[in-house]
C-alpha positions as CSV (number, residue, x, y, z in Angstrom):
1,M,257.2,58.1,50.0
2,I,254.8,55.2,50.9
3,A,256.4,54.8,54.4
4,E,255.8,58.5,55.1
5,L,252.1,57.8,54.4
6,G,252.2,55.1,57.1
7,I,253.6,57.5,59.7
8,F,251.1,60.1,58.6
9,F,248.2,57.8,59.3
10,L,249.7,56.9,62.7
11,I,249.9,60.6,63.6
12,L,246.3,61.0,62.5
13,T,245.4,58.2,64.9
14,L,247.1,59.9,67.7
15,I,245.5,63.3,67.0
16,I,242.0,62.0,66.4
17,S,242.1,59.6,69.5
18,S,243.3,62.6,71.6
19,L,240.0,64.3,70.7
20,G,238.1,61.3,72.0
21,F,240.2,61.6,75.2
22,I,239.9,65.3,75.9
23,G,236.5,65.9,74.3
24,P,234.4,65.0,77.4
25,I,236.7,67.0,79.6
26,F,236.2,70.3,77.7
27,K,232.8,69.4,76.4
28,F,233.5,70.4,72.8
29,N,230.3,68.9,71.5
30,E,226.9,68.3,73.1
31,N,226.3,65.3,70.9
32,S,229.3,63.5,72.3
33,E,228.1,60.0,71.5
34,V,228.1,60.7,67.7
35,T,231.5,62.3,68.1
36,Q,233.0,59.2,69.9
37,I,231.5,56.9,67.2
38,K,233.0,59.0,64.4
39,I,236.4,59.0,66.2
40,S,236.3,55.2,66.7
41,R,235.7,54.6,63.1
42,L,238.2,57.2,61.9
43,I,241.1,55.9,64.0
44,F,240.3,52.3,62.9
45,F,240.6,53.4,59.3
46,C,243.8,55.3,60.0
47,T,245.4,52.5,61.9
48,S,244.3,49.9,59.3
49,A,245.9,52.1,56.6
50,S,249.2,52.4,58.5
51,F,249.3,48.6,59.1
52,I,248.6,47.8,55.4
53,I,251.4,50.3,54.4
54,L,253.9,48.6,56.7
55,T,252.9,45.2,55.4
56,Y,253.4,46.4,51.8
57,C,256.8,47.8,52.8
58,F,257.7,44.3,54.1
59,I,256.5,42.6,50.9
60,I,258.6,44.9,48.7
61,S,261.6,44.6,51.1
62,D,262.0,48.3,51.7
63,F,265.3,48.0,53.7
64,S,265.4,51.8,54.3
65,L,263.0,51.1,57.2
66,T,265.0,50.0,60.3
67,V,262.3,47.4,61.3
68,I,262.5,45.7,57.9
69,E,266.3,45.8,57.7
70,K,266.4,44.0,61.1
71,N,263.5,41.6,60.6
72,S,263.3,40.6,57.0
73,N,265.4,39.5,54.1
74,S,265.1,39.4,50.3
75,Q,265.3,35.6,50.3
76,L,262.3,35.2,52.6
77,P,259.2,33.6,51.0
78,T,256.5,36.3,50.7
79,I,254.3,34.7,53.4
80,Y,257.1,35.1,55.9
81,K,257.7,38.7,54.8
82,I,254.1,39.3,55.9
83,T,254.6,37.3,59.1
84,G,257.7,39.6,59.7
85,V,255.3,42.5,60.2
86,W,254.3,41.2,63.7
87,G,257.5,39.1,64.2
88,N,259.2,42.1,65.9
89,H,258.4,44.7,68.6
90,E,257.4,47.7,66.5
91,G,255.2,45.7,64.1
92,S,253.5,43.7,66.8
93,I,252.7,46.8,68.9
94,L,251.1,48.3,65.8
95,L,249.1,45.1,65.5
96,W,248.1,45.6,69.2
97,L,246.9,49.1,68.3
98,L,245.0,47.8,65.2
99,V,243.2,45.2,67.3
100,M,242.3,47.8,69.9
101,T,240.8,50.2,67.3
102,F,239.0,47.2,65.7
103,F,237.2,46.4,68.9
104,G,236.3,50.1,69.4
105,F,235.0,50.1,65.8
106,L,232.9,46.9,66.5
107,F,231.4,48.4,69.7
108,S,230.6,51.7,67.9
109,C,228.5,49.6,65.4
110,Q,226.5,47.9,68.2
111,K,222.9,49.1,68.3
112,K,220.3,49.1,71.0
113,I,222.7,50.6,73.6
114,D,222.0,53.5,75.9
115,T,223.5,56.7,74.4
116,R,225.4,57.8,77.4
117,F,226.7,54.4,78.2
118,K,228.0,54.0,74.6
119,E,229.7,57.4,74.8
120,K,231.5,56.6,78.0
121,T,232.7,53.2,76.8
122,L,234.1,54.6,73.6
123,N,235.6,57.5,75.6
124,V,237.6,55.0,77.7
125,Q,238.5,52.9,74.7
126,N,239.7,55.9,72.7
127,T,241.8,57.1,75.7
128,L,243.6,53.7,75.8
129,I,244.2,54.0,72.0
130,F,245.6,57.5,72.5
131,L,248.1,56.2,75.1
132,I,249.2,53.3,73.0
133,S,249.6,55.6,70.0
134,L,251.8,57.8,72.1
135,F,253.9,54.8,73.0
136,I,254.3,53.8,69.4
137,L,255.2,57.2,68.0
138,F,257.7,58.1,70.8
139,T,259.4,54.8,71.5
140,S,258.4,52.2,68.9
141,N,257.9,53.9,65.5
142,P,257.8,51.1,62.8
143,F,258.5,53.7,60.1
144,D,261.9,54.9,61.3
145,R,264.4,55.2,58.4
146,T,267.9,53.9,58.1
147,F,270.4,55.9,56.1
148,P,272.1,54.8,54.0
149,P,269.6,51.9,53.3
150,A,270.9,48.4,53.8
151,I,271.5,46.3,50.7
152,D,269.8,43.3,52.4
153,G,268.1,42.6,55.7
154,A,269.4,40.7,58.7
155,D,266.5,38.1,58.4
156,L,263.4,37.2,60.4
157,N,264.1,35.1,63.5
158,P,264.2,31.5,62.1
159,L,261.9,30.3,64.9
160,L,259.2,32.6,63.5
161,Q,259.5,31.3,59.9
162,D,256.8,28.8,60.4
163,P,253.1,28.5,59.4
164,G,252.1,28.5,63.1
165,L,253.4,32.0,63.5
166,I,251.3,33.2,60.6
167,I,248.1,32.8,62.6
168,H,249.1,32.5,66.3
169,P,249.9,36.2,67.1
170,P,246.8,37.7,65.4
171,F,244.5,35.3,67.3
172,L,246.4,35.8,70.6
173,Y,246.1,39.6,70.2
174,L,242.4,39.4,69.4
175,G,242.0,37.8,72.8
176,Y,244.7,39.6,74.7
177,V,243.9,43.1,73.4
178,G,240.2,42.2,73.2
179,S,240.1,42.5,77.0
180,S,240.5,46.3,76.4
181,I,236.8,46.6,75.3
182,V,235.8,44.5,78.3
183,F,237.8,46.9,80.5
184,S,236.3,50.0,78.8
185,I,232.7,48.8,79.3
186,S,233.4,48.0,82.9
187,I,234.9,51.4,83.6
188,A,231.9,53.0,81.8
189,I,229.6,51.1,84.2
190,L,231.6,52.4,87.2
191,I,231.6,56.0,85.9
192,L,227.9,56.0,85.4
193,N,227.5,54.2,88.8
194,N,224.6,52.3,87.6
195,N,224.1,48.6,88.3
196,T,221.3,48.0,85.8
197,K,221.2,44.5,84.5
198,E,221.2,45.7,80.8
199,Y,224.8,47.1,81.1
200,F,226.1,43.7,82.2
201,E,224.1,42.0,79.3
202,I,226.1,44.3,77.0
203,L,229.4,43.3,78.6
204,K,228.7,39.6,78.4
205,P,229.3,38.8,74.7
206,W,232.6,40.8,74.6
207,I,233.9,38.7,77.5
208,F,233.1,35.5,75.5
209,L,234.6,37.0,72.3
210,S,237.9,37.9,73.9
211,W,238.1,34.6,75.8
212,T,237.4,32.6,72.7
213,F,240.2,34.3,70.7
214,L,242.6,34.1,73.7
215,S,241.9,30.3,74.0
216,C,242.5,29.8,70.3
217,G,245.7,32.0,70.4
218,I,247.2,30.1,73.4
219,G,246.3,26.8,71.9
220,L,248.0,27.7,68.6
221,G,251.1,29.0,70.5
222,S,251.4,25.8,72.5
223,W,251.0,23.7,69.3
224,W,253.8,25.8,67.6
225,A,256.1,25.4,70.6
226,Y,255.5,21.7,70.6
227,Y,256.5,21.0,67.0
228,E,258.9,23.9,66.4
229,L,261.2,24.2,69.4
230,G,262.2,20.5,69.3
231,W,262.2,19.8,73.0
232,G,259.2,17.5,72.9
233,G,256.9,19.5,75.2
234,F,253.9,21.8,74.8
235,W,254.2,24.1,77.8
236,F,257.5,25.2,79.4
237,W,256.0,27.5,82.1
238,D,258.1,30.3,80.4
239,P,257.3,33.7,82.0
240,V,255.9,34.9,78.6
241,E,253.7,31.8,78.3
242,N,252.5,32.6,81.8
243,A,251.8,36.2,80.8
244,S,249.2,34.9,78.3
245,L,247.8,32.2,80.7
246,L,247.1,34.7,83.5
247,P,244.4,36.8,81.7
248,W,242.9,33.5,80.4
249,L,242.5,32.2,83.9
250,T,240.9,35.5,85.2
251,S,238.7,35.8,82.1
252,S,237.6,32.1,82.6
253,A,236.5,33.1,86.1
254,L,234.8,36.2,84.6
255,L,232.8,34.0,82.2
256,H,231.1,32.4,85.1
257,T,230.5,35.6,87.2
258,I,228.9,37.4,84.3
259,I,226.3,34.7,84.1
260,I,225.3,35.3,87.7
261,S,225.5,39.1,87.2
262,T,223.0,38.9,84.3
263,K,220.8,36.2,85.7
264,K,220.6,37.0,89.4
265,K,222.1,40.6,89.6
266,S,224.7,39.4,92.1
267,L,228.5,39.1,92.0
268,Q,228.5,42.4,90.0
269,N,231.5,43.5,92.0
270,W,233.4,40.3,91.1
271,T,232.5,40.8,87.4
272,L,233.8,44.4,87.3
273,F,236.9,43.5,89.4
274,L,237.8,40.6,87.1
275,S,237.2,42.7,84.0
276,I,239.7,45.3,85.2
277,I,242.3,42.7,86.4
278,T,242.1,40.8,83.1
279,F,243.1,43.8,81.1
280,L,245.8,44.9,83.7
281,L,247.3,41.4,83.4
282,S,247.4,41.8,79.6
283,L,249.3,45.1,80.1
284,L,251.6,43.3,82.6
285,G,252.3,40.6,80.0
286,T,253.1,43.4,77.5
287,F,255.6,44.9,80.0
288,L,257.3,41.5,80.5
289,V,257.6,40.8,76.8
290,R,258.8,44.2,75.8
291,S,260.8,45.6,78.6
292,G,263.9,43.3,78.5
293,V,263.5,42.3,82.1
294,L,263.4,38.6,81.1
295,V,264.9,36.4,78.4
296,S,262.6,34.2,76.4
297,V,262.2,32.9,72.9
298,H,258.8,34.8,72.9
299,A,260.2,38.1,74.1
300,F,260.5,40.9,71.5
301,A,262.3,43.9,72.9
302,N,265.1,44.8,75.3
303,D,264.9,48.6,75.4
304,P,264.5,49.9,79.0
305,T,262.9,53.1,77.7
306,R,260.0,51.1,76.3
307,G,259.8,49.1,79.6
308,V,259.6,52.3,81.7
309,F,256.8,53.7,79.4
310,I,254.7,50.6,79.7
311,L,255.3,50.3,83.4
312,L,254.2,53.9,84.0
313,L,251.2,53.2,81.8
314,L,250.4,50.1,83.8
315,I,250.7,51.9,87.1
316,A,248.5,54.8,86.0
317,I,245.7,52.7,84.5
318,S,245.8,50.4,87.5
319,A,245.7,53.2,90.0
320,I,242.8,55.0,88.3
321,S,240.7,52.0,87.5
322,L,241.1,50.3,91.0
323,F,240.5,53.6,92.7
324,L,237.3,54.1,90.8
325,F,236.3,50.5,91.5
326,L,236.8,50.9,95.3
327,K,235.0,54.2,95.2
328,R,231.9,52.9,93.5
329,S,231.9,49.3,94.7
330,K,229.0,49.8,97.2
331,T,226.6,50.3,94.3
332,F,227.5,46.9,92.9
333,S,227.6,44.9,96.1
334,S,224.7,42.5,96.4
335,K,222.9,42.3,99.7
336,L,221.7,38.8,98.9
337,Q,223.7,36.1,100.7
338,I,225.0,33.4,98.4
339,N,224.2,29.9,99.7
340,L,227.2,27.6,99.4
341,V,225.1,24.7,98.3
342,S,223.7,26.4,95.1
343,R,224.8,27.1,91.5
344,E,226.0,30.5,92.6
345,G,227.9,29.0,95.5
346,A,229.7,26.5,93.2
347,I,230.6,29.2,90.7
348,S,231.9,31.5,93.5
349,L,234.1,28.8,95.0
350,N,235.5,27.9,91.6
351,N,236.3,31.6,91.0
352,I,238.1,31.8,94.3
353,F,240.2,28.8,93.3
354,M,240.8,30.1,89.8
355,F,241.9,33.5,91.2
356,T,244.1,31.8,93.7
357,L,245.8,29.8,90.9
358,S,246.2,33.0,88.9
359,F,247.8,34.9,91.8
360,T,250.2,32.0,92.6
361,I,251.3,31.8,89.0
362,L,251.7,35.6,88.9
363,L,253.8,35.4,92.1
364,G,256.0,32.6,90.7
365,T,256.5,34.6,87.4
366,V,257.4,38.0,88.8
367,Y,259.1,37.1,92.1
368,P,262.4,36.1,90.4
369,L,262.5,39.6,88.9
370,F,262.0,41.3,92.2
371,S,264.5,39.0,93.8
372,N,267.1,39.9,91.2
373,V,266.5,43.7,91.5
374,I,266.0,44.1,95.3
375,F,268.2,41.3,96.7
376,N,270.6,40.9,93.8
377,N,269.8,37.2,94.1
378,K,269.0,35.3,90.9
379,I,266.5,32.5,91.4
380,S,264.7,30.3,89.0
381,V,261.0,29.2,89.4
382,G,260.2,26.5,86.9
383,A,257.8,23.6,86.2
384,P,258.1,21.8,89.6
385,F,256.8,24.8,91.4
386,F,253.9,25.5,89.0
387,N,252.9,21.9,88.8
388,S,252.9,21.5,92.5
389,I,250.4,24.3,93.0
390,L,248.3,23.4,89.9
391,S,247.7,19.8,91.0
392,P,245.9,20.4,94.3
393,L,243.8,23.3,93.0
394,M,242.6,21.1,90.1
395,I,240.7,19.0,92.6
396,P,238.1,21.6,93.7
397,I,238.0,23.1,90.2
398,T,237.2,19.7,88.7
399,L,234.5,19.0,91.3
400,G,232.9,22.4,90.6
401,M,232.8,21.6,86.8
402,M,231.3,18.2,87.6
403,F,228.6,19.0,90.1
404,G,228.0,22.8,89.6
405,P,225.7,22.4,86.6
406,F,223.4,20.0,88.6
407,L,222.9,22.4,91.5
408,K,219.8,24.7,91.6
409,W,220.0,28.4,91.7
410,E,219.7,30.3,95.0
411,K,219.5,27.3,97.3
412,D,219.8,23.5,97.1
413,D,220.0,20.6,99.4
414,V,222.8,18.1,99.4
415,S,220.5,15.1,99.9
416,N,218.3,16.2,97.0
417,L,221.3,16.7,94.8
418,L,222.6,13.2,95.6
419,S,219.2,11.8,94.8
420,R,219.1,13.6,91.4
421,I,222.5,12.5,90.4
422,R,222.6,9.0,91.9
423,I,222.9,7.4,88.5
424,L,225.8,9.7,87.6
425,L,227.6,8.8,90.8
426,L,227.2,5.1,89.9
427,I,228.6,5.8,86.5
428,L,231.5,7.8,87.9
429,F,232.3,4.9,90.2
430,L,232.4,2.4,87.3
431,V,234.5,4.9,85.2
432,S,237.0,5.3,88.1
433,L,237.4,1.5,88.4
434,T,238.0,1.3,84.7
435,I,240.6,4.1,84.7
436,W,242.4,2.4,87.7
437,Y,242.3,-1.0,86.0
438,L,243.9,0.4,82.8
439,N,246.5,2.5,84.6
440,Y,247.2,0.8,88.0
441,K,250.8,0.1,86.9
442,G,251.5,3.7,86.1
443,P,252.2,6.7,88.4
444,I,249.4,7.4,90.9
445,L,249.3,11.1,89.7
446,S,248.4,10.0,86.2
447,V,245.6,7.8,87.5
448,I,244.1,10.7,89.5
449,F,244.2,13.2,86.6
450,F,242.9,10.6,84.1
451,A,240.0,10.0,86.5
452,F,239.4,13.8,86.7
453,S,239.3,14.0,82.9
454,A,236.9,11.1,82.7
455,W,234.7,12.5,85.5
456,I,234.3,15.9,83.7
457,I,233.4,14.3,80.4
458,T,231.0,11.8,82.0
459,S,229.2,14.5,84.0
460,S,229.1,16.9,81.0
461,L,227.5,14.2,78.8
462,F,225.1,13.2,81.6
463,E,223.9,16.8,81.7
464,L,222.5,16.2,78.2
465,S,220.5,13.3,79.5
466,K,217.8,15.6,80.9
467,F,216.8,16.3,77.3
468,L,216.2,12.7,76.6
469,S,212.7,11.2,77.0
470,F,212.0,7.5,77.0
471,K,208.2,7.6,76.9
472,P,206.5,6.6,74.7
473,R,209.7,6.2,72.7
474,L,213.3,7.5,72.8
475,I,213.1,11.3,72.0
476,L,215.9,13.9,72.1
477,R,214.4,17.3,72.8
478,K,216.0,20.4,71.5
479,V,219.2,21.2,73.5
480,P,219.7,24.9,74.1
481,L,222.8,26.5,72.7
482,K,223.7,27.6,76.2
483,T,223.9,24.0,77.4
484,F,225.9,22.9,74.3
485,S,228.4,25.7,74.8
486,Q,228.9,24.8,78.4
487,V,229.2,21.1,77.8
488,S,231.7,21.7,74.9
489,A,233.9,24.0,77.0
490,H,234.0,21.6,80.0
491,I,234.8,18.6,77.7
492,G,237.5,20.7,76.2
493,I,239.1,21.3,79.7
494,A,238.8,17.5,80.3
495,L,240.6,16.6,77.1
496,I,243.4,19.1,77.8
497,I,243.8,17.5,81.3
498,L,244.0,14.1,79.6
499,G,246.6,15.2,77.0
500,A,248.7,17.3,79.4
501,T,248.8,14.4,81.9
502,G,249.9,11.8,79.3
503,T,252.5,14.1,77.8
504,S,253.9,15.3,81.1
505,I,253.8,12.1,83.3
506,L,253.9,9.2,80.9
507,R,256.5,10.5,78.4
508,I,259.1,8.0,77.2
509,E,262.3,9.7,76.1
510,Q,265.4,8.2,74.5
511,I,268.6,10.0,73.5
512,Q,271.4,8.1,71.7
513,F,273.9,7.9,68.9
514,Q,271.9,6.0,66.2
515,E,273.8,4.3,63.4
516,I,272.5,4.1,59.8
517,N,270.0,1.2,59.5
518,E,269.9,0.8,63.3
519,V,266.4,0.2,64.8
520,I,265.3,1.8,68.0
521,T,262.1,0.7,69.8
522,A,259.8,3.4,71.2
523,K,256.6,2.2,72.9
524,D,255.0,0.0,70.1
525,F,256.9,1.6,67.3
526,K,260.2,0.6,65.7
527,V,262.2,3.5,64.3
528,K,264.8,2.7,61.6
529,F,267.4,5.4,60.8
530,L,268.2,5.5,57.1
531,G,270.7,8.4,57.3
532,V,270.9,12.1,56.6
533,K,270.5,14.0,53.3
534,M,271.3,17.6,52.5
535,V,268.4,19.8,51.3
536,E,268.7,23.4,50.0
537,K,265.8,25.8,50.1
538,K,265.6,29.5,49.1
539,N,266.7,30.9,52.5
540,Y,268.2,27.9,54.4
541,K,270.1,24.7,54.1
542,S,269.0,21.6,55.9
543,Q,270.4,18.3,57.2
544,M,267.3,16.1,56.9
545,G,267.2,12.8,58.8
546,V,265.2,10.0,57.3
547,F,263.4,7.5,59.6
548,E,261.1,4.7,58.6
549,I,258.4,3.9,61.2
550,Y,257.1,0.4,61.7
551,K,254.4,-1.0,64.0
552,N,253.8,-4.7,64.4
553,N,256.4,-5.2,61.6
554,K,254.2,-3.2,59.3
555,Y,255.5,0.0,57.6
556,I,253.6,3.1,58.7
557,K,255.3,6.1,57.2
558,T,258.7,8.0,56.8
559,L,259.5,10.9,59.1
560,T,262.0,13.5,58.2
561,P,263.2,15.7,61.1
562,E,265.6,18.5,60.1
563,K,268.4,20.6,61.4
564,R,268.3,23.9,59.5
565,M,271.0,26.6,59.0
566,Y,269.6,29.9,57.7
567,N,271.6,31.7,55.1
568,A,271.3,35.3,56.4
569,N,272.2,34.9,60.1
570,K,273.7,31.4,60.2
571,Q,271.3,30.5,63.0
572,V,270.6,26.8,63.5
573,T,267.1,25.5,64.3
574,T,265.7,22.0,65.0
575,E,262.5,20.9,63.2
576,A,260.9,17.9,64.8
577,A,259.0,15.2,62.9
578,I,255.8,13.9,64.5
579,H,253.6,10.9,63.9
580,S,250.3,11.5,65.8
581,T,247.8,8.9,66.9
582,V,244.9,9.0,69.4
583,F,247.1,7.2,71.9
584,G,250.2,9.3,71.6
585,D,252.8,11.0,69.4
586,L,256.0,9.5,68.1
587,Y,258.3,12.6,68.2
588,I,261.7,12.6,66.6
589,A,264.4,15.3,66.5
590,I,267.9,15.0,65.0
591,G,271.1,16.5,66.4
592,D,274.8,16.5,65.4
593,G,276.7,13.8,63.7
594,N,279.1,11.6,65.8
595,T,282.6,13.0,65.3
596,L,284.0,9.5,66.1
597,N,281.7,7.6,63.7
598,N,280.5,9.1,60.5
599,N,277.7,6.6,60.2
600,S,275.9,7.7,63.5
601,W,274.0,10.8,64.5
602,T,272.5,12.0,67.8
603,T,268.8,11.3,67.7
604,R,266.1,12.1,70.3
605,I,263.0,9.9,70.2
606,W,260.0,10.5,72.4
607,F,256.6,8.8,72.8
608,N,254.2,11.4,74.2
609,S,251.0,9.8,75.4
610,F,247.7,11.4,74.4
611,T,249.2,14.7,73.2
612,I,246.7,15.1,70.3
613,W,243.9,15.5,72.8
614,I,245.4,18.8,74.0
615,W,244.7,20.3,70.6
616,I,241.3,18.6,70.3
617,G,240.5,20.0,73.7
618,V,241.3,23.5,72.6
619,L,239.0,23.0,69.6
620,F,236.2,22.1,72.0
621,L,236.9,25.1,74.1
622,V,236.8,27.4,71.1
623,L,233.6,25.7,69.9
624,G,232.0,26.4,73.3
625,G,233.0,30.1,73.0
626,I,231.7,30.4,69.4
627,L,228.3,28.8,70.3
628,S,228.0,31.4,73.1
629,I,228.7,34.3,70.7
630,F,226.3,32.8,68.2
631,R,223.6,32.6,70.8
632,F,224.1,36.3,71.6
633,I,223.9,37.2,67.9
634,K,220.8,35.1,67.4
635,A,219.1,36.7,70.4
636,N,219.8,40.2,69.2
637,K,218.7,39.9,65.6
C-alpha cells in the first residue's frame, strides 16, 4: 500500500496547486497572500512525501511498480537504487516537480516583501506546479503498477551506475528548474506593471542562486561524461548538453543586466525578457530530452504523447508570457541613453554577444529536427559548426570581461580609461609575449585562446590592486564581497577557456594493439601494459587492464581501466582510468582483445593538456555565485 500513498500525495499536490491557480480568478479569499503561502508549503510537503515514498520503493525493490521494474535490479548497490529514482523519465520529472515546489516554499518564507507582489509570484509558481502535476499524473505516473509483478528488474542503465550521477541531476535540476522562480517573479512584476527598484532587488538573489546551481550541475555533468563515456572529451555538443548550456548562457547575461537594473534602474526590459527566455529554454530542453525527437545518452523518454504535452505547455507559457511582456514593456523601458563607453555599455554589448551565441547554438541544435520533419532531410550539426561560431564571439566577450570592470558608470572617456589602466596594458603585453614564447610551435588558435585566458586572469587580479595601499607601508584594504565574487567568476571562465583549449586543440591520441609488457610513450609518460585480469562484482563482471605509468624512468602509479559487462542486461561499458596533473591528463581506455594475438589488446591512450583546469574553473564560478548569495543573506539579516 505504500506506493498508493505516493500517488495519493501526488493527487493532493495537483488539487492544492489548482487552488493556487484558480483562487485569484474566482477570488475565493480576500487574504490571498496567506492562502498562496499555505498552498506553497502544503504542496512542497506533499511532493516531498511522494518523492520519499518512491525512493523507499526503489530501495526495497518493489518490482510491482513499472518504473522500478524497468530501471532497477535486486543486485544493484543501495546507492544506485536511490540514483535510479531520477535515472528515468518518471522519477526525474517528479524530481523536477519537487525542486519547483522547493523554490516556491523558499520564496514563501522570504520576509520583507510587498504583500501583493508575494501573492502574484506564488500564484504564478503554483500555476506552473499545477501544470507539471497534470503532466506527471496523466502521462508520467511513477506509481503505475505492473501485474503480475516481475521477479527481478531490467536494471538501471549502466552508464548511470556511477558516483557522478548521484549528485549531477539534483544540482542540474536546482539550476534548471530554479529558473521557474525567476520566471514567476518576473511575470509578477509584469502583472503589477510596476518598475520599482525593490522588485528587481528581490529578483536578484534568485537569479544568482539558480545560475550557481546550474553552473555546478553542468560542470558535474561534463566531468561525468569525461571519465565515464570513455571517448576522452568533456563536451560533445550533444543536443541535450546544449539544452542545459542555453539557459546558462542567457542566465549569465541576466546576471549582468540585473546589476544595472538594481543600480541604475535601466535595462529592466532586458532583465525581464532574459528571465522569461531562460525558463522557456529550460522547458525547451525538457521537450528535447523527453519527447523522443532526438537520440542521446542523456535522453530519457521516447513517448510522443509526453512530447506533445510538453510542446503544448511550452507554446502556451511562451505565448502568454511574451504577450504580457510586449504589452507592458513600455513601463520598463528606460529613457536614459546608454553610453557605449561606460560600464553599462560594456555589459550591454556583452549581453548582445551572449544572446547571439545562445541563439546560434539554439539554431544549430533544433534545425536538424526541423530539416528532418519538414524537408525529410537528415543533417548533422556537430562540433565544427559550434566551435566555428564560438571562437569569434569569444573575442568581444573576453574584452568585455577584461575592461568592463574598469569603466565608470554612465559615461567614461577612452583616453581616461587608457590612462587608468596603462600599467595593466603593459602587463598584458608582457603576458602575451610569454604565452607566445611558450606556445609558438603550437596551433595559432591555442596561442590566441591561452592569451585570452591569461588576459582575463591578469585583469581580474589587477582589479584587486585598487585595494592595495603602499603608503606609508603595504596595506590591503577590505575587499568587498561583490568584487571577490566578480573576480572569482571571471577567473573561473578564464580557467575553463584554458582547459577547454588544451583538451580540444592540443590533445594527443594513440590507438593501437598493445602487447603485454609493451611500453607506449605518451607526451612525457611511458605506459607499460601488464595484461588484463577478470574482476567480478555484485552486479557486473569486468575485464580490467593493468598499466604501470612512468615518468623520467620513475614509477608514478598503476592505472586500471575497465570494460564492464552488466549481469542483468548484458550491456558493455568502458571505464577510463585517468592520471591528472596540472599540465594535463593521461587518459587510458581498454577495448577488445586481438583475435589474432592473445597477448595484445586494443588500447586508447590520450594526453589531454590542462583538462583539470576546466573543473577548477567551475569551482571558481560556483564560488563566485556562492559569495554573491552570501552577500545578499548578509545584507538582509
